[in-house]
PDB file of C-alpha atoms in Angstrom:
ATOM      1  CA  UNK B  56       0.000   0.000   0.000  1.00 50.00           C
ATOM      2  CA  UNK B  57       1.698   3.548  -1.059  1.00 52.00           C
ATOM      3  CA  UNK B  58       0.014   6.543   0.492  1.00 54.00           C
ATOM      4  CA  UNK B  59       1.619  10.100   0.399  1.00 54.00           C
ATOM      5  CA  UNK B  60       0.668  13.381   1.373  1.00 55.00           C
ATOM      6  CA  UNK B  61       1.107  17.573  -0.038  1.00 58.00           C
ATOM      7  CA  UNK B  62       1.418  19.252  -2.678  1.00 63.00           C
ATOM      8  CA  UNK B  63       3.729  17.475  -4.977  1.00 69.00           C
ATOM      9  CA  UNK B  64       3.989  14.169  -6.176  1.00 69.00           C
ATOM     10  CA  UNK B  65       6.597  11.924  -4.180  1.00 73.00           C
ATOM     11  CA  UNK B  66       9.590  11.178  -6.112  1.00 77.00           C
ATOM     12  CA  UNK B  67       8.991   7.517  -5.429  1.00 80.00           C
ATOM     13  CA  UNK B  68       5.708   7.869  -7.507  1.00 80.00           C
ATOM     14  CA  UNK B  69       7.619   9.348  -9.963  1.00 76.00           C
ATOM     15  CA  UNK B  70      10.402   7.459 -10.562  1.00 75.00           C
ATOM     16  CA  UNK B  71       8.186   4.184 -10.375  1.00 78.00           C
ATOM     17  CA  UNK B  72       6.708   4.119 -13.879  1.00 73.00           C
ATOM     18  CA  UNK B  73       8.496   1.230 -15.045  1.00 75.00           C
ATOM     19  CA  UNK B  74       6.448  -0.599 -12.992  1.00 78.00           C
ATOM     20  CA  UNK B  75       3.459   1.341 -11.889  1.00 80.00           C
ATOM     21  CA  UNK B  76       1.411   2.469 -14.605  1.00 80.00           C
ATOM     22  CA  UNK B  77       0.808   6.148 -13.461  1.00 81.00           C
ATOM     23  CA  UNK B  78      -1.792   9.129 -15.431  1.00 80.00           C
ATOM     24  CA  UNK B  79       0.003  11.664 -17.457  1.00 74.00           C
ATOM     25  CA  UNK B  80      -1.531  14.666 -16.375  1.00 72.00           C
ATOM     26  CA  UNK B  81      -0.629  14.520 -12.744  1.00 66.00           C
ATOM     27  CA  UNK B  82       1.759  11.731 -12.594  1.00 81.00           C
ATOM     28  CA  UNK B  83      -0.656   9.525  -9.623  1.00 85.00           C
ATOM     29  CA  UNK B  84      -0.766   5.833  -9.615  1.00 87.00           C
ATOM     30  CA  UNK B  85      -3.850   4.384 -11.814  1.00 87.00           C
ATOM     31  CA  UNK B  86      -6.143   2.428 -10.040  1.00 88.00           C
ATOM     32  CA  UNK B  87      -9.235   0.196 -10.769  1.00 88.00           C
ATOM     33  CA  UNK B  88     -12.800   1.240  -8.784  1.00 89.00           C
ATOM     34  CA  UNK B  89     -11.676  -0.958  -5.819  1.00 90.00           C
ATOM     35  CA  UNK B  90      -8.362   0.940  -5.218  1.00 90.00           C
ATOM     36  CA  UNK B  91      -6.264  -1.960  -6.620  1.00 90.00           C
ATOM     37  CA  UNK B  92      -3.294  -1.013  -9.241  1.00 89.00           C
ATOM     38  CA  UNK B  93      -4.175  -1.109 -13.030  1.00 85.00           C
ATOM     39  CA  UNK B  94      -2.586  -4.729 -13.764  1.00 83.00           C
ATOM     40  CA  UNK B  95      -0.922  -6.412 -10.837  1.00 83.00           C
ATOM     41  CA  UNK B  96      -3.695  -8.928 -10.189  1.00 79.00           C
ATOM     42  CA  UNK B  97      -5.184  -6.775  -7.663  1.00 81.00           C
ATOM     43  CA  UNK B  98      -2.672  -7.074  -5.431  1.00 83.00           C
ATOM     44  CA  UNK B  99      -1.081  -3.827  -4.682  1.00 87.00           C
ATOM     45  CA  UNK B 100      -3.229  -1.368  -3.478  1.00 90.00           C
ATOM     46  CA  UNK B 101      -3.342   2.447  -3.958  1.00 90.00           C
ATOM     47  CA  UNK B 102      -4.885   5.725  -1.952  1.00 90.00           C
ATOM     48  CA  UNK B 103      -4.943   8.650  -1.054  1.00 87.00           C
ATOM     49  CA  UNK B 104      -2.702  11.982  -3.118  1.00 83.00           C
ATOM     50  CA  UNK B 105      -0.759   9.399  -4.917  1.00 85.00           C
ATOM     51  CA  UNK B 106      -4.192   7.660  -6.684  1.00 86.00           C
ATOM     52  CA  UNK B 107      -6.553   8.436  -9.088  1.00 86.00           C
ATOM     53  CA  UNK B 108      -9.530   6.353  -9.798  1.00 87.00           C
ATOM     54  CA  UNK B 109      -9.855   5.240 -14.020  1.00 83.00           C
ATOM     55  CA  UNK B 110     -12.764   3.121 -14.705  1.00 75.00           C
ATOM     56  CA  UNK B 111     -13.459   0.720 -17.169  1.00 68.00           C
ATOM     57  CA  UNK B 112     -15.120   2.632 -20.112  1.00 60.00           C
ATOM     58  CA  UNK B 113     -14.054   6.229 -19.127  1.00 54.00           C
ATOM     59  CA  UNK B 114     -11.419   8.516 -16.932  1.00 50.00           C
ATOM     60  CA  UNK B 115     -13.889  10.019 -13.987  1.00 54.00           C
ATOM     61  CA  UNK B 116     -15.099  13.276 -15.216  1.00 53.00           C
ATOM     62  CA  UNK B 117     -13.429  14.678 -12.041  1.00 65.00           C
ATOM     63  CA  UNK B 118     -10.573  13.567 -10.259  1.00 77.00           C
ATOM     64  CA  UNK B 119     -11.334  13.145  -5.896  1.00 83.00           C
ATOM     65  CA  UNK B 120     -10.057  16.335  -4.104  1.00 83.00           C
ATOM     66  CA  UNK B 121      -6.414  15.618  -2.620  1.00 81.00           C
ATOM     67  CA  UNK B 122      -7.994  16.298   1.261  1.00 82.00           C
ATOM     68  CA  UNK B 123      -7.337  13.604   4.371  1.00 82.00           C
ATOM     69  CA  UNK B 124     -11.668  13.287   3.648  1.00 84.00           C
ATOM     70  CA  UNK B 125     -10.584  11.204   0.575  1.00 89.00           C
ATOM     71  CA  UNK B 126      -7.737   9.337   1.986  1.00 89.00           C
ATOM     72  CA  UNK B 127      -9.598   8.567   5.542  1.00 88.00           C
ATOM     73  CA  UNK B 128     -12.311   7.647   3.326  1.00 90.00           C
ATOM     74  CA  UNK B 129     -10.103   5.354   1.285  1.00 92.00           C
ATOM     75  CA  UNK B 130      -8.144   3.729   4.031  1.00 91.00           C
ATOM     76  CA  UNK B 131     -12.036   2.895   5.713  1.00 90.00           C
ATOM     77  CA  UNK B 132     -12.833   1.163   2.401  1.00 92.00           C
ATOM     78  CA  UNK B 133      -9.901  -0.511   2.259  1.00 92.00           C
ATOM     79  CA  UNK B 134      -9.690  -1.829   5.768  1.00 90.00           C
ATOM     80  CA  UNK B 135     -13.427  -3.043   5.620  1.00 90.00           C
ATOM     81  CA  UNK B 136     -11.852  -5.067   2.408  1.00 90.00           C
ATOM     82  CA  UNK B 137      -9.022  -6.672   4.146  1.00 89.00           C
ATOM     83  CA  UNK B 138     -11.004  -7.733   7.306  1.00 90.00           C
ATOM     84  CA  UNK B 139     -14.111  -8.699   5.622  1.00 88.00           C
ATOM     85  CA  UNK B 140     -12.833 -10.402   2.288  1.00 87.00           C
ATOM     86  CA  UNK B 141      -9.301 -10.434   1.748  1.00 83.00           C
ATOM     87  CA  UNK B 142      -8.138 -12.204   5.304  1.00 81.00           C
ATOM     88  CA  UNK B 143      -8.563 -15.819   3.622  1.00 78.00           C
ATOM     89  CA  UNK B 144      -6.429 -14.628   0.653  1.00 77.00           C
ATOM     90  CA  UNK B 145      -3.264 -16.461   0.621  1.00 72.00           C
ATOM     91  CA  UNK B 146      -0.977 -13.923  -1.088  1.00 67.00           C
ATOM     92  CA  UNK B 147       2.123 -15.803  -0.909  1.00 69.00           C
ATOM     93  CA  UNK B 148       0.758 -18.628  -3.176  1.00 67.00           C
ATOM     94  CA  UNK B 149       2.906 -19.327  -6.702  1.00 63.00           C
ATOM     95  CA  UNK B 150       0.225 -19.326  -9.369  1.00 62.00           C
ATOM     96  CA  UNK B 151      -0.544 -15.255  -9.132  1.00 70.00           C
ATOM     97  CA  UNK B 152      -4.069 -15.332  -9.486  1.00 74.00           C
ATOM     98  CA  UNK B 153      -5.931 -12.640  -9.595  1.00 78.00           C
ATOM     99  CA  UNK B 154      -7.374 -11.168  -5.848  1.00 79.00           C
ATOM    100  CA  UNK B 155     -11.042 -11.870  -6.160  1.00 82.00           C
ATOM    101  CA  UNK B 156     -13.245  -8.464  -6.184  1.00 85.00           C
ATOM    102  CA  UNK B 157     -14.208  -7.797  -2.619  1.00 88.00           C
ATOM    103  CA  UNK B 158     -18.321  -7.835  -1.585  1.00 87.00           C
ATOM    104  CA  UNK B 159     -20.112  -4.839  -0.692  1.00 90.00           C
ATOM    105  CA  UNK B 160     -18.850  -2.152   1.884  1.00 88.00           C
ATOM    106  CA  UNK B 161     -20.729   0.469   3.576  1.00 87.00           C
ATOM    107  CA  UNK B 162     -19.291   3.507   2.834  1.00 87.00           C
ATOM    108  CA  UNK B 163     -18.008   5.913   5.349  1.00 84.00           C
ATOM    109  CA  UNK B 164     -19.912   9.126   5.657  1.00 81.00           C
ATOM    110  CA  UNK B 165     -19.483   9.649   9.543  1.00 79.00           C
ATOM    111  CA  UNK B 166     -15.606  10.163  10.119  1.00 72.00           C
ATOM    112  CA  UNK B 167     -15.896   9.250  14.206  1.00 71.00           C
ATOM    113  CA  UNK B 168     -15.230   5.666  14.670  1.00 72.00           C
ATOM    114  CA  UNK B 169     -17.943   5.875  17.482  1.00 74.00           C
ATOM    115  CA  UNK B 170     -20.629   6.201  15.235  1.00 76.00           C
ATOM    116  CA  UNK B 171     -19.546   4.036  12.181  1.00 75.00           C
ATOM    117  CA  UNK B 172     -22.842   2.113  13.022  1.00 80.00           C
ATOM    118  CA  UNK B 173     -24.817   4.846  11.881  1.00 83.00           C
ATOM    119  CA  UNK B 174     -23.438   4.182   7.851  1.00 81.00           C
ATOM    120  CA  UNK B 175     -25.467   1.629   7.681  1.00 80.00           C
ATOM    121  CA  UNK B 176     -28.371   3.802   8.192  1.00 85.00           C
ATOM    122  CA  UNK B 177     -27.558   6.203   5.575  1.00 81.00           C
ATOM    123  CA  UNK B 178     -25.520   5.012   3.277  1.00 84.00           C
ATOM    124  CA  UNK B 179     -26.233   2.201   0.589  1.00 87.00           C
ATOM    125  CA  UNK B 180     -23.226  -0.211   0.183  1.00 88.00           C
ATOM    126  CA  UNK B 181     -21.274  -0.794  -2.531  1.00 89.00           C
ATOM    127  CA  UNK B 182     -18.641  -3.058  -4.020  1.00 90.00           C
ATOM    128  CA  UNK B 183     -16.722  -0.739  -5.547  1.00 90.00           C
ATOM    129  CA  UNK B 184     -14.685   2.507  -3.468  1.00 91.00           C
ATOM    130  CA  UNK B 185     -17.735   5.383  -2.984  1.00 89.00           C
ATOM    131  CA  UNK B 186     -16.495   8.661  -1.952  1.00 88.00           C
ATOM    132  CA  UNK B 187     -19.248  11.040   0.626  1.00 87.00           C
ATOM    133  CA  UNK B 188     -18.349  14.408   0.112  1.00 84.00           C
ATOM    134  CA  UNK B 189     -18.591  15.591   3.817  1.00 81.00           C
ATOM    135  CA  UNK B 190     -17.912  19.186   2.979  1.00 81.00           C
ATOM    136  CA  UNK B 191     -15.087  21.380   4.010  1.00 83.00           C
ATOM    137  CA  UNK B 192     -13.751  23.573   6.848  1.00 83.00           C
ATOM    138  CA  UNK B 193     -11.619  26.433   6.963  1.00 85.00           C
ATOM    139  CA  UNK B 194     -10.645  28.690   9.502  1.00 85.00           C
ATOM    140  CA  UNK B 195      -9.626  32.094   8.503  1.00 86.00           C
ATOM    141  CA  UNK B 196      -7.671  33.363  11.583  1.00 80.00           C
ATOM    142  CA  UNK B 197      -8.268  33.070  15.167  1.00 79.00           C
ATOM    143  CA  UNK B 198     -12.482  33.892  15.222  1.00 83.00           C
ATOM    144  CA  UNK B 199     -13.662  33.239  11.641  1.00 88.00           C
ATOM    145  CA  UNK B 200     -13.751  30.420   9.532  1.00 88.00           C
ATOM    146  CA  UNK B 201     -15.731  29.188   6.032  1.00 89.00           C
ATOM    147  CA  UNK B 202     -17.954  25.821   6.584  1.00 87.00           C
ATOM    148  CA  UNK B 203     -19.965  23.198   4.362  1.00 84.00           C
ATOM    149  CA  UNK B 204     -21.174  20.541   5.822  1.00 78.00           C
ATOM    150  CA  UNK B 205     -22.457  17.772   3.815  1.00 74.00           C
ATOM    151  CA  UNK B 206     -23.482  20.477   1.407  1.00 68.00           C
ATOM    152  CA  UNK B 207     -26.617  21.333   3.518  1.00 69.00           C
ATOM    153  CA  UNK B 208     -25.424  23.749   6.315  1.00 74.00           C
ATOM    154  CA  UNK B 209     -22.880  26.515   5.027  1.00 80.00           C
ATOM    155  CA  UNK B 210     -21.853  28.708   7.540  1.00 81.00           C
ATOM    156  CA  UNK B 211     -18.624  31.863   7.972  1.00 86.00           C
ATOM    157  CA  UNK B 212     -17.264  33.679  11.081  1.00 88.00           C
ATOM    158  CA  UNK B 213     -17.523  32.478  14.396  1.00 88.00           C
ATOM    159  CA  UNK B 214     -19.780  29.486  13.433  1.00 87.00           C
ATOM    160  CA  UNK B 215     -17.766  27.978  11.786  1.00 87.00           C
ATOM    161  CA  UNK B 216     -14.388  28.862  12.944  1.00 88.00           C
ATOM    162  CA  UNK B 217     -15.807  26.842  16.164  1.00 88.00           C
ATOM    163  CA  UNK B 218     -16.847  23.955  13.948  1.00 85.00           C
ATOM    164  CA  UNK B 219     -13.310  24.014  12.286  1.00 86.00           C
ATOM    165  CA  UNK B 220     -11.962  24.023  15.993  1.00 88.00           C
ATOM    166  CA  UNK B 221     -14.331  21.086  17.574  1.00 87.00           C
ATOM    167  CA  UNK B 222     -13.722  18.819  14.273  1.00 84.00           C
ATOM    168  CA  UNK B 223      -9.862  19.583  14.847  1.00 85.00           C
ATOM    169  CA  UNK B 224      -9.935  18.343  18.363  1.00 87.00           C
ATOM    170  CA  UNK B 225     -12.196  15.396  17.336  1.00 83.00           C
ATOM    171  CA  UNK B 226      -9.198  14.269  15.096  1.00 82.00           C
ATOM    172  CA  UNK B 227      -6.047  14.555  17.661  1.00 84.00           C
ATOM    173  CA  UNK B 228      -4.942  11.166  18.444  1.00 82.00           C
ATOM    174  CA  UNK B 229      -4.324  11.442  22.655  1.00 88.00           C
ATOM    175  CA  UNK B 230      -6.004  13.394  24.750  1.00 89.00           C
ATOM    176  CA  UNK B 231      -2.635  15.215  25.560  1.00 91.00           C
ATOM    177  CA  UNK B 232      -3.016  16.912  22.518  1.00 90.00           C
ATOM    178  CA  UNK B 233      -6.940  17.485  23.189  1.00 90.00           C
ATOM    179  CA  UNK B 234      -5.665  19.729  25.920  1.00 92.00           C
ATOM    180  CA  UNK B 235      -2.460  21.123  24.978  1.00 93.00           C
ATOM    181  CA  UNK B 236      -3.986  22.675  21.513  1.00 92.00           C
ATOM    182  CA  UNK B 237      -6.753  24.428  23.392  1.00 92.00           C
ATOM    183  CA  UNK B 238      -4.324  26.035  25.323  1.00 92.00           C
ATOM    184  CA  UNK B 239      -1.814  27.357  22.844  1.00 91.00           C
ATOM    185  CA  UNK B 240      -4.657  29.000  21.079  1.00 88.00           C
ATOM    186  CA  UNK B 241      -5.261  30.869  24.065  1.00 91.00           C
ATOM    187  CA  UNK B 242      -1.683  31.962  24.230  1.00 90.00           C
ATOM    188  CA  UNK B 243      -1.859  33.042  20.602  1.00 87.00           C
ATOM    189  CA  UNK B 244      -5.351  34.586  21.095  1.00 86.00           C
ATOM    190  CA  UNK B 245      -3.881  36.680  24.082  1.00 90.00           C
ATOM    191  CA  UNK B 246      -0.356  36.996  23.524  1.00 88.00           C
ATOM    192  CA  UNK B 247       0.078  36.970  19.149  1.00 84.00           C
ATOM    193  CA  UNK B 248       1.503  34.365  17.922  1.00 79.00           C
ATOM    194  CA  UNK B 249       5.566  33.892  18.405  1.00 79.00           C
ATOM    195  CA  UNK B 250       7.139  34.568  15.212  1.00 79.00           C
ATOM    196  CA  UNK B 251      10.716  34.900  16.445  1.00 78.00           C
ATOM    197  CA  UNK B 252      13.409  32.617  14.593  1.00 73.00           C
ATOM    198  CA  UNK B 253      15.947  30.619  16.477  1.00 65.00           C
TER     199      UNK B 253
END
């Protein structure tokens, strides 16, 4: 599985085209509707900025934003494959056949793992990788911000800027973190942010 992240392709993407068959146009890894790699018997995967999605009769019309959405998305799909489908697999067998196509996953629309239950409730399930477009967030500064959510509730200023700052905190990986970023904000908000160089 190669995953990479910014604004440029990695240089391990790049350089890989004798044996990854990668798009012209911005030099990603081609993959089939289930994230598997355009002709290695489905069994290297790709996601994430280094991926774009070709199906069989046409190029999608639009390539998937390059946000962590898509790639958190992606690696949901793809982990539902493995421990639902692909665990039996025996990849180190001789004869190379070809991975079999996975069954249907629910796609992930809620991004808290607390409440991946609820999917099933709104979401239909699909063999193939389905992308939710779960809107965007942006905070502009310390007290305003631009939100979408799910396309249905757009927001700007405070609103949202306190959206941006509870999904943030949702996302941080220790509770540490949950209470340390809190507090440098407040420094920033009281103090200005430290722009000296050492």
């Amino acid at each position: 599985m190669i995953w990479s992240a910014g604004l440029a392709p990695v240089k391990f993407i790049e350089n890989s085209s004798n044996f990854l068959e990668l798009s012209q146009k911005g030099k990603k890894i081609i993959t089939d509707e289930y994230l598997r790699v355009k002709n290695k018997n489905g069994r290297i995967f790709a996601m994430g900025d280094c991926a774009t999605i070709h199906t069989e009769d046409t190029v999608r019309t639009s390539p998937l934003p390059a946000t962590a959405s898509v790639a958190e998305q992606q690696a949901l799909y793809l982990a539902e494959c493995f421990n639902l489908y692909y665990k039996e697999f025996n990849i180190d067998d001789d004869n190379k056949e070809n991975l079999p196509l996975p069954g249907k996953v629910v796609p992930s629309a809620i991004p808290y793992p607390s409440l991946h239950f609820m999917n099933s409730w709104c979401c239909t399930p699909s063999e193939k990788f389905v992308y939710i477009n779960r809107g965007g967030l942006v905070s502009l500064g310390m007290l305003s911000g631009v939100a979408d959510i799910y396309g249905v509730s757009k927001n700007k200023g405070l609103v949202a800027n306190l959206a941006w700052k509870s999904a943030y905190l949702t996302k941080q990986l220790s509770y540490s973190n949950m209470l340390l970023i809190p507090m440098y904000w407040f420094k920033a908000y009281t103090l200005g942010r430290d722009i000296s160089r050492f």
